Coordinates of C-alpha atoms in Angstrom, one line a residue:
Chain A
M557 CA -15.7 29.9 33.4
S558 CA -17.6 32.5 35.4
E559 CA -18.9 30.3 38.2
A560 CA -18.1 27.2 40.2
Y561 CA -18.6 23.9 38.5
L562 CA -20.3 21.4 40.9
H563 CA -20.5 17.8 39.6
P564 CA -24.1 16.5 39.8
M565 CA -22.9 13.7 42.1
A566 CA -21.2 16.2 44.5
L567 CA -22.9 17.1 47.7
V568 CA -22.3 20.8 48.3
E569 CA -24.0 22.5 51.3
T570 CA -22.2 25.8 51.2
E571 CA -22.7 28.7 48.7
N572 CA -19.3 30.1 49.4
I573 CA -17.4 28.5 46.5
G574 CA -15.4 30.8 44.3
V575 CA -15.4 31.4 40.6
G576 CA -13.7 28.8 38.5
T577 CA -13.6 26.2 41.2
Y578 CA -14.5 22.6 40.3
V579 CA -16.0 20.1 42.8
W580 CA -16.0 16.5 41.5
A581 CA -18.2 13.4 42.0
F582 CA -19.0 12.0 45.5
A583 CA -17.3 15.0 47.2
H584 CA -19.1 16.4 50.2
I585 CA -18.6 20.1 51.2
M586 CA -20.4 20.9 54.4
K587 CA -22.2 24.1 55.2
D588 CA -20.1 27.0 56.6
V589 CA -17.1 26.0 54.4
T590 CA -15.5 28.7 52.3
I591 CA -13.5 27.8 49.2
G592 CA -11.7 30.4 47.0
N593 CA -11.5 30.8 43.3
N594 CA -9.9 28.4 40.7
C595 CA -9.6 25.4 43.1
N596 CA -9.9 21.8 42.1
I597 CA -11.6 19.6 44.6
G598 CA -11.4 15.9 43.7
D599 CA -13.7 12.9 43.9
H600 CA -14.5 11.6 47.4
V601 CA -13.2 14.6 49.2
F602 CA -14.8 15.7 52.4
I603 CA -14.6 19.3 53.8
E604 CA -16.0 19.9 57.3
S605 CA -17.8 22.9 58.5
N606 CA -15.7 26.0 59.4
V607 CA -12.9 25.1 57.1
R608 CA -11.5 27.8 54.8
V609 CA -9.7 26.9 51.6
G610 CA -7.8 29.6 49.7
N611 CA -7.5 30.3 46.0
G612 CA -6.0 28.1 43.4
V613 CA -5.8 25.1 45.7
T614 CA -5.7 21.5 44.4
I615 CA -7.2 18.8 46.7
K616 CA -6.9 15.4 45.1
N617 CA -9.2 12.5 45.8
G618 CA -10.1 10.9 49.1
V619 CA -8.9 13.7 51.4
S620 CA -10.9 14.7 54.5
V621 CA -10.3 18.3 55.7
W622 CA -11.4 18.6 59.3
E623 CA -12.3 21.7 61.2
G624 CA -9.1 23.3 62.4
V625 CA -7.2 22.7 59.2
Q626 CA -6.5 25.8 57.2
I627 CA -5.6 25.4 53.6
D628 CA -3.9 28.5 52.1
D629 CA -3.6 29.7 48.5
F630 CA -2.1 27.5 45.8
S631 CA -1.3 24.5 47.9
F632 CA -1.5 21.0 46.6
I633 CA -2.9 18.2 48.8
G634 CA -2.2 14.8 47.3
P635 CA -4.6 11.8 47.1
N636 CA -5.6 10.1 50.4
V637 CA -3.6 12.6 52.5
A638 CA -4.9 12.3 56.1
F639 CA -5.3 15.3 58.3
T640 CA -6.1 15.2 62.0
N641 CA -7.3 17.7 64.6
D642 CA -7.1 15.8 67.9
R643 CA -3.8 14.7 69.5
F644 CA -5.5 12.1 71.7
P645 CA -8.6 10.9 70.0
R646 CA -11.1 8.7 71.8
S647 CA -14.7 8.0 70.8
P648 CA -16.6 10.9 72.3
R649 CA -19.3 8.4 73.5
L650 CA -16.8 6.8 75.8
D651 CA -17.6 7.8 79.4
D652 CA -14.1 8.6 80.4
A653 CA -13.6 10.8 77.3
K654 CA -17.0 12.6 77.3
S655 CA -16.0 15.6 79.3
R656 CA -13.1 16.4 77.0
Y657 CA -15.5 16.7 74.0
G658 CA -17.9 19.1 75.7
G659 CA -16.2 22.2 74.2
K660 CA -13.6 22.5 71.5
S661 CA -10.5 22.5 73.7
W662 CA -9.5 19.1 72.2
L663 CA -9.1 20.8 68.8
S664 CA -5.5 21.2 67.7
P665 CA -5.2 23.4 64.5
T666 CA -3.0 22.8 61.5
I667 CA -1.8 25.4 59.0
V668 CA -1.0 24.5 55.4
S669 CA 0.7 27.6 54.2
E670 CA 0.7 29.2 50.7
G671 CA 2.1 27.0 47.9
V672 CA 2.7 23.9 50.1
S673 CA 2.7 20.4 48.4
I674 CA 1.7 17.3 50.4
G675 CA 2.5 14.1 48.6
A676 CA 0.0 11.2 48.3
N677 CA -1.1 9.3 51.4
A678 CA 1.0 11.5 53.8
T679 CA -0.3 11.8 57.3
I680 CA -0.2 15.2 59.0
L681 CA -0.4 15.3 62.8
C682 CA -2.2 18.3 64.2
G683 CA -1.0 21.4 66.0
L684 CA 1.6 21.9 63.2
T685 CA 2.4 24.5 60.6
L686 CA 3.6 23.5 57.2
G687 CA 5.6 26.5 56.0
K688 CA 5.3 28.3 52.7
Y689 CA 6.1 26.2 49.6
C690 CA 7.5 23.3 51.6
V691 CA 7.1 19.8 50.1
V692 CA 6.1 16.7 52.0
G693 CA 7.1 13.5 50.3
A694 CA 4.4 10.9 49.5
G695 CA 3.7 8.4 52.3
S696 CA 5.4 10.5 55.0
V697 CA 4.2 11.0 58.6
V698 CA 4.7 14.6 59.6
T699 CA 5.1 15.0 63.4
R700 CA 6.8 18.4 63.6
D701 CA 6.5 21.9 62.0
V702 CA 8.1 22.2 58.6
P703 CA 9.9 25.5 57.9
P704 CA 9.3 27.2 54.5
Y705 CA 10.9 25.8 51.3
R706 CA 12.0 22.5 52.9
L707 CA 11.7 19.1 51.5
V708 CA 10.7 16.5 54.2
Y709 CA 9.9 12.8 53.9
G710 CA 9.9 9.6 55.8
C711 CA 8.2 8.1 58.8
P712 CA 8.6 10.3 60.8
A713 CA 9.3 13.0 58.2
R714 CA 12.8 14.4 58.3
M715 CA 14.4 17.4 56.6
N716 CA 16.0 16.3 53.3
G717 CA 16.8 19.5 51.5
Y718 CA 15.3 22.6 50.0
V719 CA 13.0 23.4 47.1
N720 CA 12.0 26.4 45.1
K721 CA 8.5 27.7 44.3
R722 CA 8.3 25.2 41.4
G723 CA 9.0 22.3 43.7
E724 CA 12.4 21.6 42.2
V725 CA 15.0 20.2 44.6
L726 CA 17.9 22.6 45.1
K727 CA 21.6 21.9 45.9
Q728 CA 23.1 23.9 48.7
V729 CA 26.3 25.6 47.7
G730 CA 27.8 27.6 50.6
D731 CA 25.2 30.2 51.7
H732 CA 23.0 29.9 48.7
F733 CA 21.2 27.3 46.6
V734 CA 21.4 26.1 42.9
Q735 CA 18.8 24.3 40.8
P736 CA 21.1 21.8 39.1
V737 CA 19.3 21.7 35.7
S738 CA 18.6 25.4 35.1
G739 CA 21.7 26.5 37.0
K740 CA 19.6 29.3 38.6
H741 CA 20.8 30.6 42.0
Y742 CA 18.6 31.3 45.0
L743 CA 18.9 32.8 48.5
L744 CA 16.7 32.0 51.4
Y745 CA 15.9 35.3 53.1
N746 CA 15.0 35.3 56.8
D747 CA 14.2 31.6 56.5
A748 CA 11.0 32.8 54.8
E749 CA 11.5 33.7 51.2
M750 CA 13.5 31.8 48.5
R751 CA 14.5 34.4 46.0
E752 CA 16.1 33.8 42.6
L753 CA 19.3 35.7 42.3
T754 CA 19.8 37.7 39.1
P755 CA 23.3 37.1 37.7
Chain B
M43 CA -32.8 10.6 69.2
S44 CA -34.8 7.4 69.2
E45 CA -33.7 5.8 65.9
A46 CA -30.7 5.7 63.7
Y47 CA -30.0 8.6 61.4
L48 CA -29.1 7.5 57.9
H49 CA -28.0 10.3 55.5
P50 CA -30.0 10.3 52.3
M51 CA -26.8 9.8 50.3
A52 CA -25.8 6.8 52.4
L53 CA -26.4 3.3 51.1
V54 CA -27.5 1.1 53.9
E55 CA -28.5 -2.5 53.2
T56 CA -28.9 -3.8 56.8
E57 CA -31.6 -3.1 59.3
N58 CA -29.4 -3.8 62.2
I59 CA -28.3 -0.3 63.1
G60 CA -28.8 0.8 66.7
V61 CA -30.6 3.7 68.2
G62 CA -28.7 7.0 68.1
T63 CA -26.3 5.9 65.4
Y64 CA -25.5 8.2 62.5
V65 CA -24.4 7.0 59.1
W66 CA -23.1 9.8 56.8
A67 CA -23.0 10.6 53.1
F68 CA -21.6 8.1 50.6
A69 CA -21.1 5.5 53.2
H70 CA -22.0 1.9 52.2
I71 CA -23.2 -0.6 54.9
M72 CA -23.8 -4.0 53.4
K73 CA -26.4 -6.5 54.4
D74 CA -25.7 -8.8 57.3
V75 CA -23.8 -6.0 59.1
T76 CA -24.7 -5.2 62.7
I77 CA -23.9 -1.8 64.2
G78 CA -24.7 -1.0 67.8
N79 CA -26.2 2.1 69.4
N80 CA -24.8 5.7 69.4
C81 CA -22.1 5.1 66.8
N82 CA -20.9 7.6 64.3
I83 CA -20.0 6.2 60.8
G84 CA -18.4 8.8 58.6
D85 CA -18.6 9.7 54.9
H86 CA -17.1 7.2 52.4
V87 CA -17.0 4.4 55.0
F88 CA -17.6 0.9 53.8
I89 CA -18.6 -2.0 56.0
E90 CA -18.7 -5.5 54.6
S91 CA -21.2 -8.2 55.3
N92 CA -20.7 -10.2 58.5
V93 CA -19.0 -7.4 60.3
R94 CA -20.2 -6.5 63.8
V95 CA -19.6 -3.0 65.2
G96 CA -20.2 -2.4 68.9
N97 CA -21.8 0.5 70.7
G98 CA -20.5 4.0 70.9
V99 CA -18.0 3.5 68.2
T100 CA -16.6 6.3 66.0
I101 CA -15.5 5.4 62.5
K102 CA -14.1 8.4 60.6
N103 CA -14.2 8.9 56.9
G104 CA -12.7 6.7 54.2
V105 CA -12.4 3.5 56.3
S106 CA -13.2 0.1 54.9
V107 CA -14.1 -2.6 57.5
W108 CA -13.7 -6.0 55.9
E109 CA -15.2 -9.3 57.0
G110 CA -13.1 -10.7 59.8
V111 CA -12.6 -7.3 61.5
Q112 CA -14.4 -7.0 64.8
I113 CA -14.9 -3.5 66.2
D114 CA -15.7 -3.5 69.9
D115 CA -17.5 -0.9 72.0
F116 CA -16.3 2.7 72.2
S117 CA -13.4 2.3 69.9
F118 CA -12.2 5.2 67.6
I119 CA -11.1 4.4 64.0
G120 CA -9.4 7.4 62.5
P121 CA -9.8 8.7 58.9
N122 CA -8.4 6.5 56.1
V123 CA -7.3 3.7 58.5
A124 CA -6.8 0.6 56.4
F125 CA -7.8 -2.8 57.7
T126 CA -6.8 -6.1 56.0
N127 CA -8.1 -9.7 56.2
D128 CA -5.7 -11.7 54.0
R129 CA -2.0 -12.1 54.8
F130 CA -1.0 -13.1 51.2
P131 CA -3.5 -11.4 48.9
R132 CA -3.6 -12.3 45.3
S133 CA -6.4 -11.5 42.8
P134 CA -8.8 -14.4 43.2
R135 CA -9.1 -14.6 39.4
L136 CA -5.4 -15.6 39.1
D137 CA -5.2 -19.3 38.2
D138 CA -2.5 -20.1 40.7
A139 CA -4.5 -18.4 43.5
K140 CA -8.0 -19.6 42.8
S141 CA -7.9 -22.7 44.9
R142 CA -7.0 -20.6 48.0
Y143 CA -10.2 -18.5 47.6
G144 CA -12.6 -21.4 47.3
G145 CA -13.5 -21.3 51.1
K146 CA -12.7 -18.8 53.8
S147 CA -9.4 -20.3 55.0
W148 CA -7.5 -17.3 53.7
L149 CA -9.4 -15.0 56.1
S150 CA -7.3 -13.8 59.0
P151 CA -9.3 -12.0 61.7
T152 CA -8.6 -8.8 63.5
I153 CA -9.9 -7.7 66.9
V154 CA -10.2 -4.1 67.8
S155 CA -11.0 -4.3 71.5
E156 CA -13.1 -2.0 73.7
G157 CA -12.0 1.6 73.8
V158 CA -9.1 1.3 71.3
S159 CA -8.0 4.4 69.3
I160 CA -6.5 4.0 65.9
G161 CA -4.9 7.2 64.5
A162 CA -5.5 8.5 61.0
N163 CA -4.1 6.6 58.0
A164 CA -2.7 3.7 60.2
T165 CA -2.5 0.3 58.5
I166 CA -3.5 -2.7 60.5
L167 CA -2.2 -6.1 59.4
C168 CA -4.5 -9.0 60.0
G169 CA -4.5 -11.9 62.5
L170 CA -3.9 -9.3 65.2
T171 CA -5.5 -8.2 68.4
L172 CA -5.5 -4.6 69.5
G173 CA -5.9 -4.7 73.3
K174 CA -8.4 -2.7 75.3
Y175 CA -7.8 1.1 75.2
C176 CA -4.5 0.9 73.4
V177 CA -3.6 3.8 71.1
V178 CA -2.1 3.4 67.7
G179 CA -0.4 6.6 66.4
A180 CA -1.4 8.2 63.1
G181 CA 0.3 6.8 60.1
S182 CA 1.6 3.7 61.9
V183 CA 1.8 0.2 60.4
V184 CA 0.8 -2.3 63.0
T185 CA 2.4 -5.8 62.4
R186 CA 2.0 -7.4 65.9
D187 CA -0.5 -7.7 68.7
V188 CA -0.8 -4.6 70.9
P189 CA -1.3 -5.3 74.6
P190 CA -4.0 -3.2 76.5
Y191 CA -3.3 0.4 77.4
R192 CA -0.2 0.7 75.3
L193 CA 0.8 3.5 73.0
V194 CA 2.4 2.3 69.8
Y195 CA 3.5 4.1 66.7
G196 CA 5.9 4.0 63.8
C197 CA 6.5 1.8 60.7
P198 CA 6.5 -0.9 62.0
A199 CA 4.7 0.3 65.1
R200 CA 6.7 -0.1 68.4
M201 CA 5.7 0.2 72.0
N202 CA 6.2 3.8 73.1
G203 CA 4.5 4.0 76.5
Y204 CA 1.2 3.6 78.3
V205 CA -2.1 5.4 78.3
N206 CA -5.2 5.6 80.4
K207 CA -8.8 5.3 79.3
R208 CA -8.9 8.9 78.4
G209 CA -6.0 8.4 76.0
E210 CA -3.6 10.4 78.1
V211 CA 0.1 9.3 78.0
L212 CA 1.3 8.2 81.4
K213 CA 4.8 8.3 82.9
Q214 CA 6.0 5.1 84.5
V215 CA 7.3 5.5 88.0
G216 CA 8.5 2.3 89.5
D217 CA 5.6 -0.2 89.4
H218 CA 2.9 2.3 88.7
F219 CA 2.0 5.1 86.4
V220 CA 1.4 8.9 86.7
Q221 CA -0.6 11.2 84.5
P222 CA 1.8 14.2 84.5
V223 CA -0.8 17.0 84.4
S224 CA -3.4 15.7 86.8
G225 CA -0.9 13.9 89.0
K226 CA -3.3 10.9 89.2
H227 CA -1.7 7.5 89.9
Y228 CA -2.6 4.2 88.1
L229 CA -1.8 0.6 88.4
L230 CA -2.0 -1.9 85.5
Y231 CA -3.6 -5.0 86.9
N232 CA -2.8 -8.3 85.2
D233 CA -1.7 -6.5 82.1
A234 CA -5.4 -6.0 81.4
E235 CA -6.9 -3.1 83.5
M236 CA -5.4 0.3 84.1
R237 CA -7.0 1.4 87.4
E238 CA -6.8 4.8 89.0
L239 CA -5.4 4.6 92.6
T240 CA -7.3 6.5 95.2
P241 CA -4.8 8.4 97.4
Chain C
M844 CA -22.4 -13.6 33.8
S845 CA -22.2 -12.4 30.2
E846 CA -21.8 -8.7 30.8
A847 CA -20.3 -6.2 33.3
Y848 CA -22.2 -5.5 36.5
L849 CA -22.3 -1.8 37.3
H850 CA -23.8 -1.0 40.7
P851 CA -26.6 1.6 40.4
M852 CA -24.6 4.0 42.6
A853 CA -21.4 3.7 40.5
L854 CA -20.6 6.4 38.0
V855 CA -19.3 4.8 34.8
E856 CA -18.5 7.0 31.8
T857 CA -16.8 4.5 29.6
E858 CA -18.3 1.6 27.6
N859 CA -15.1 -0.4 27.6
I860 CA -15.7 -2.6 30.5
G861 CA -15.2 -6.3 30.0
V862 CA -17.5 -9.3 30.5
G863 CA -17.8 -10.5 34.1
T864 CA -16.3 -7.3 35.6
Y865 CA -18.0 -5.7 38.7
V866 CA -18.0 -2.0 39.5
W867 CA -19.2 -1.3 43.0
A868 CA -21.0 1.7 44.7
F869 CA -19.6 5.2 44.6
A870 CA -16.9 4.2 42.2
H871 CA -16.2 6.6 39.4
I872 CA -14.8 5.3 36.1
M873 CA -14.1 8.2 33.7
K874 CA -14.5 8.1 29.9
D875 CA -11.6 6.7 27.8
V876 CA -10.9 4.1 30.4
T877 CA -10.5 0.5 29.4
I878 CA -11.1 -2.3 31.9
G879 CA -10.7 -6.0 31.0
N880 CA -12.8 -9.0 31.8
N881 CA -13.5 -10.5 35.2
C882 CA -12.2 -7.6 37.2
N883 CA -13.5 -6.4 40.6
I884 CA -13.5 -2.7 41.1
G885 CA -14.4 -1.8 44.7
D886 CA -16.4 1.0 46.3
H887 CA -15.0 4.6 46.2
V888 CA -12.5 3.7 43.5
F889 CA -11.6 6.4 40.9
I890 CA -10.1 5.6 37.5
E891 CA -8.9 8.5 35.4
S892 CA -9.2 8.8 31.6
N893 CA -6.6 7.0 29.5
V894 CA -6.0 4.3 32.1
R895 CA -6.0 0.7 30.9
V896 CA -6.7 -2.1 33.4
G897 CA -6.1 -5.7 32.4
N898 CA -8.1 -8.8 32.9
G899 CA -8.8 -10.5 36.2
V900 CA -7.7 -7.5 38.3
T901 CA -8.9 -6.8 41.8
I902 CA -8.9 -3.1 42.9
K903 CA -10.1 -2.8 46.5
N904 CA -11.9 0.3 47.9
G905 CA -10.7 3.8 48.0
V906 CA -8.0 3.6 45.3
S907 CA -7.5 6.3 42.7
V908 CA -5.8 5.2 39.5
W909 CA -4.3 8.2 37.7
E910 CA -3.4 8.7 34.1
G911 CA 0.0 7.1 33.6
V912 CA -0.6 4.1 35.8
Q913 CA -0.9 0.8 33.9
I914 CA -2.5 -2.1 35.7
D915 CA -1.7 -5.4 34.1
D916 CA -3.6 -8.7 34.3
F917 CA -4.4 -10.5 37.6
S918 CA -2.9 -7.9 39.8
F919 CA -4.3 -7.1 43.3
I920 CA -4.5 -3.5 44.5
G921 CA -5.3 -3.3 48.2
P922 CA -7.6 -0.8 49.9
N923 CA -6.5 2.9 50.0
V924 CA -3.4 2.2 48.0
A925 CA -2.1 5.6 46.7
F926 CA -0.7 5.9 43.2
T927 CA 1.0 9.1 42.0
N928 CA 2.0 10.4 38.5
D929 CA 4.0 13.6 39.2
R930 CA 7.4 13.6 41.0
F931 CA 7.2 17.3 42.0
P932 CA 3.5 18.2 42.3
R933 CA 2.4 21.8 42.7
S934 CA -1.0 23.2 42.3
P935 CA -1.2 23.9 38.5
R936 CA -2.8 27.2 39.3
L937 CA 0.4 28.5 41.0
D938 CA 2.1 31.0 38.7
D939 CA 5.5 29.5 39.1
A940 CA 4.3 26.0 38.2
K941 CA 1.9 26.8 35.4
S942 CA 4.3 26.4 32.5
R943 CA 5.1 22.9 33.7
Y944 CA 1.5 21.8 33.4
G945 CA 1.0 23.1 29.8
G946 CA 1.8 19.7 28.2
K947 CA 2.2 16.3 29.8
S948 CA 5.9 16.3 30.3
W949 CA 5.3 16.3 34.1
L950 CA 3.6 12.9 33.9
S951 CA 5.8 10.0 35.2
P952 CA 4.3 6.6 34.4
T953 CA 4.0 3.6 36.7
I954 CA 3.7 -0.1 35.6
V955 CA 2.0 -2.6 37.8
S956 CA 2.9 -5.8 36.0
E957 CA 1.0 -9.1 35.7
G958 CA 0.1 -10.7 39.0
V959 CA 1.5 -8.1 41.3
S960 CA 0.0 -7.6 44.8
I961 CA 0.0 -4.3 46.5
G962 CA -0.9 -4.4 50.2
A963 CA -3.4 -2.0 51.9
N964 CA -2.5 1.7 52.2
A965 CA 0.8 1.3 50.4
T966 CA 2.1 4.4 48.5
I967 CA 3.6 3.9 45.1
L968 CA 5.9 6.7 43.8
C969 CA 5.8 7.3 40.1
G970 CA 8.3 6.5 37.3
L971 CA 8.5 2.9 38.7
T972 CA 7.9 -0.6 37.5
L973 CA 6.6 -3.3 39.9
G974 CA 7.8 -6.5 38.4
K975 CA 5.6 -9.6 37.7
Y976 CA 4.1 -11.2 40.8
C977 CA 6.0 -9.1 43.3
V978 CA 4.3 -8.4 46.6
V979 CA 4.4 -5.0 48.3
G980 CA 3.6 -5.2 52.0
A981 CA 0.7 -3.2 53.5
G982 CA 1.6 0.4 54.5
S983 CA 4.8 0.4 52.5
V984 CA 6.2 3.4 50.6
V985 CA 7.7 2.2 47.3
T986 CA 10.5 4.5 46.0
R987 CA 12.3 2.2 43.6
D988 CA 11.6 -0.4 41.0
V989 CA 10.7 -3.9 42.4
P990 CA 12.1 -6.8 40.4
P991 CA 9.8 -9.8 39.7
Y992 CA 8.7 -12.2 42.5
R993 CA 10.2 -10.1 45.3
L994 CA 8.6 -9.3 48.6
V995 CA 9.2 -5.7 49.7
Y996 CA 8.0 -3.8 52.6
G997 CA 8.7 -0.8 54.9
C998 CA 9.1 2.9 54.6
P999 CA 10.9 3.1 52.2
A1000 CA 10.2 -0.4 51.0
R1001 CA 13.2 -2.8 51.0
M1002 CA 13.7 -6.3 49.6
N1003 CA 12.7 -8.9 52.1
G1004 CA 12.6 -12.1 50.2
Y1005 CA 11.0 -13.9 47.3
V1006 CA 7.5 -15.2 46.6
N1007 CA 5.9 -17.6 44.2
K1008 CA 2.8 -16.9 42.0
R1009 CA 0.5 -17.8 44.9
G1010 CA 2.1 -15.1 47.0
E1011 CA 3.7 -17.6 49.4
V1012 CA 7.0 -16.5 50.9
L1013 CA 9.9 -18.8 49.8
K1014 CA 13.1 -19.8 51.6
Q1015 CA 16.3 -19.4 49.6
V1016 CA 18.4 -22.6 49.6
G1017 CA 21.6 -22.2 47.6
D1018 CA 20.6 -21.3 44.1
H1019 CA 17.0 -22.2 44.4
F1020 CA 13.9 -21.6 46.6
V1021 CA 11.7 -23.8 48.8
Q1022 CA 8.1 -23.2 49.9
P1023 CA 8.4 -24.3 53.5
V1024 CA 5.0 -25.8 53.9
S1025 CA 4.5 -27.7 50.6
G1026 CA 8.2 -28.4 50.2
K1027 CA 8.0 -27.5 46.6
H1028 CA 11.2 -26.2 44.9
Y1029 CA 11.5 -23.3 42.6
L1030 CA 14.1 -21.7 40.3
L1031 CA 14.1 -18.0 39.3
Y1032 CA 15.0 -18.0 35.6
N1033 CA 16.6 -14.8 34.2
D1034 CA 15.3 -12.9 37.2
A1035 CA 12.0 -13.0 35.4
E1036 CA 10.1 -16.3 35.9
M1037 CA 9.8 -18.3 39.1
R1038 CA 9.3 -21.9 37.9
E1039 CA 8.4 -24.9 40.0
L1040 CA 10.9 -27.7 39.7
T1041 CA 9.6 -31.2 39.1
P1042 CA 11.4 -33.7 41.3

């Protein structure tokens, strides 16, 4: 496939959609959105102006990506995941709230780093960073930053272990990690890179 | 703007939409719905017949507003918020449940009062009243009435403090409240109105 | 009604939709889907290829039914309920995950048995069976099998009692159950059938 595939029932108002990317039915991509190559954007997805989506990203159905949410390469956003971009939302038409919505100071950004997986129906509060390759369990409510390669879940989401790039849950053994099925060993370098150890 | 703006991909079956109200793409507003002035109705929203939405309301994407849910002026409904209108839902085609769905006795109403904010992906059980200007945290499951000006969150949602009309969290100091940044003082009159105290 | 009713704004790519079934606006039913008779498929629903939906099923708005999810007769799926079909999702374009998505071994099935009710915005992890006529409370996160006729709710969902076919909560009295309003008595046979006792 040499171009993007835009479903005839998708509403796409940007031209910045990469090669090999699919946009499915009833999705709405606003203008001034950039989407990389080889992404899969599901039915009923909405992406707001000024959002940048990386390469190889999967966004399942029913997700709205608001301005201020950055979606890095190869991440997976499950169905009905809810992002936010305002810690104290009020209707901007409310007299007491109007002044707050004059500029963009209310906007609180969120970073979904490379390779992150967010399970179905999770809620991601704003002003947070989801670290590389972390996994958020389905139905979780994320209220704090998640460091790289962690598994978190629950309401609110709590640390429940470590994963590798494949998303497999690892067992901690002393200062390193083991994938129980394959027996492969890993080390987490600088709390930033989970590297497989060669025997 | 002197009229409503209806996106060409919205499906609007009522004529009772107020001046200055926007309805966005893939939204479906049924007949016998009334929406006030200066509202913002997001993509993929559904509003069922007999619902009344006040003035200045914001409904973000992916929300379904069922018959029995009343949305008062200046409220904010976050993305993917789920309303309900039946405490014990069964498929009405099920033989054992059919008799229950003959009339409307199964319908349990919900009131979203003036100025309320409901965070993204929250679930609102039915038969409840969300009091004026209360704030429901993102991802919460609301199972009880919320008094005015309260902040609630969690699954199930619990009281976690007080807010003012702007949605700012207040600190309780004796019998009144202080907004920590501005230093403004407030009193909650009759558990119904949060008034700023003039020094 | 002698045929299915397909809303003009629905996108229906299968011909296997039963008599008396309604499919509403902005819903997308893919090819190789089978839907039984007398179902009600709400706005913004998505049903993926190879899914089979029984007779008399109600699927409310905003639900995506993925391959691997089986929806049996007379079940009720609330609005924005999220199903899943992969325990460890990664974007299939991620190099480390690609091999996993070659076949279908990643696919973990879910069974929604006859007469089940799933409340609004609940999240259903995969590889699970929801037993006949069980009720899942709104906003719950279901992480384990649910036996028949149970009421479960919470995050994660826990057992909180028993229901009858009508969805009414029963009171346990010794070895049988009583519906407090009607006074009817029930016995749960073989943990599989809740039968009314004739006096």
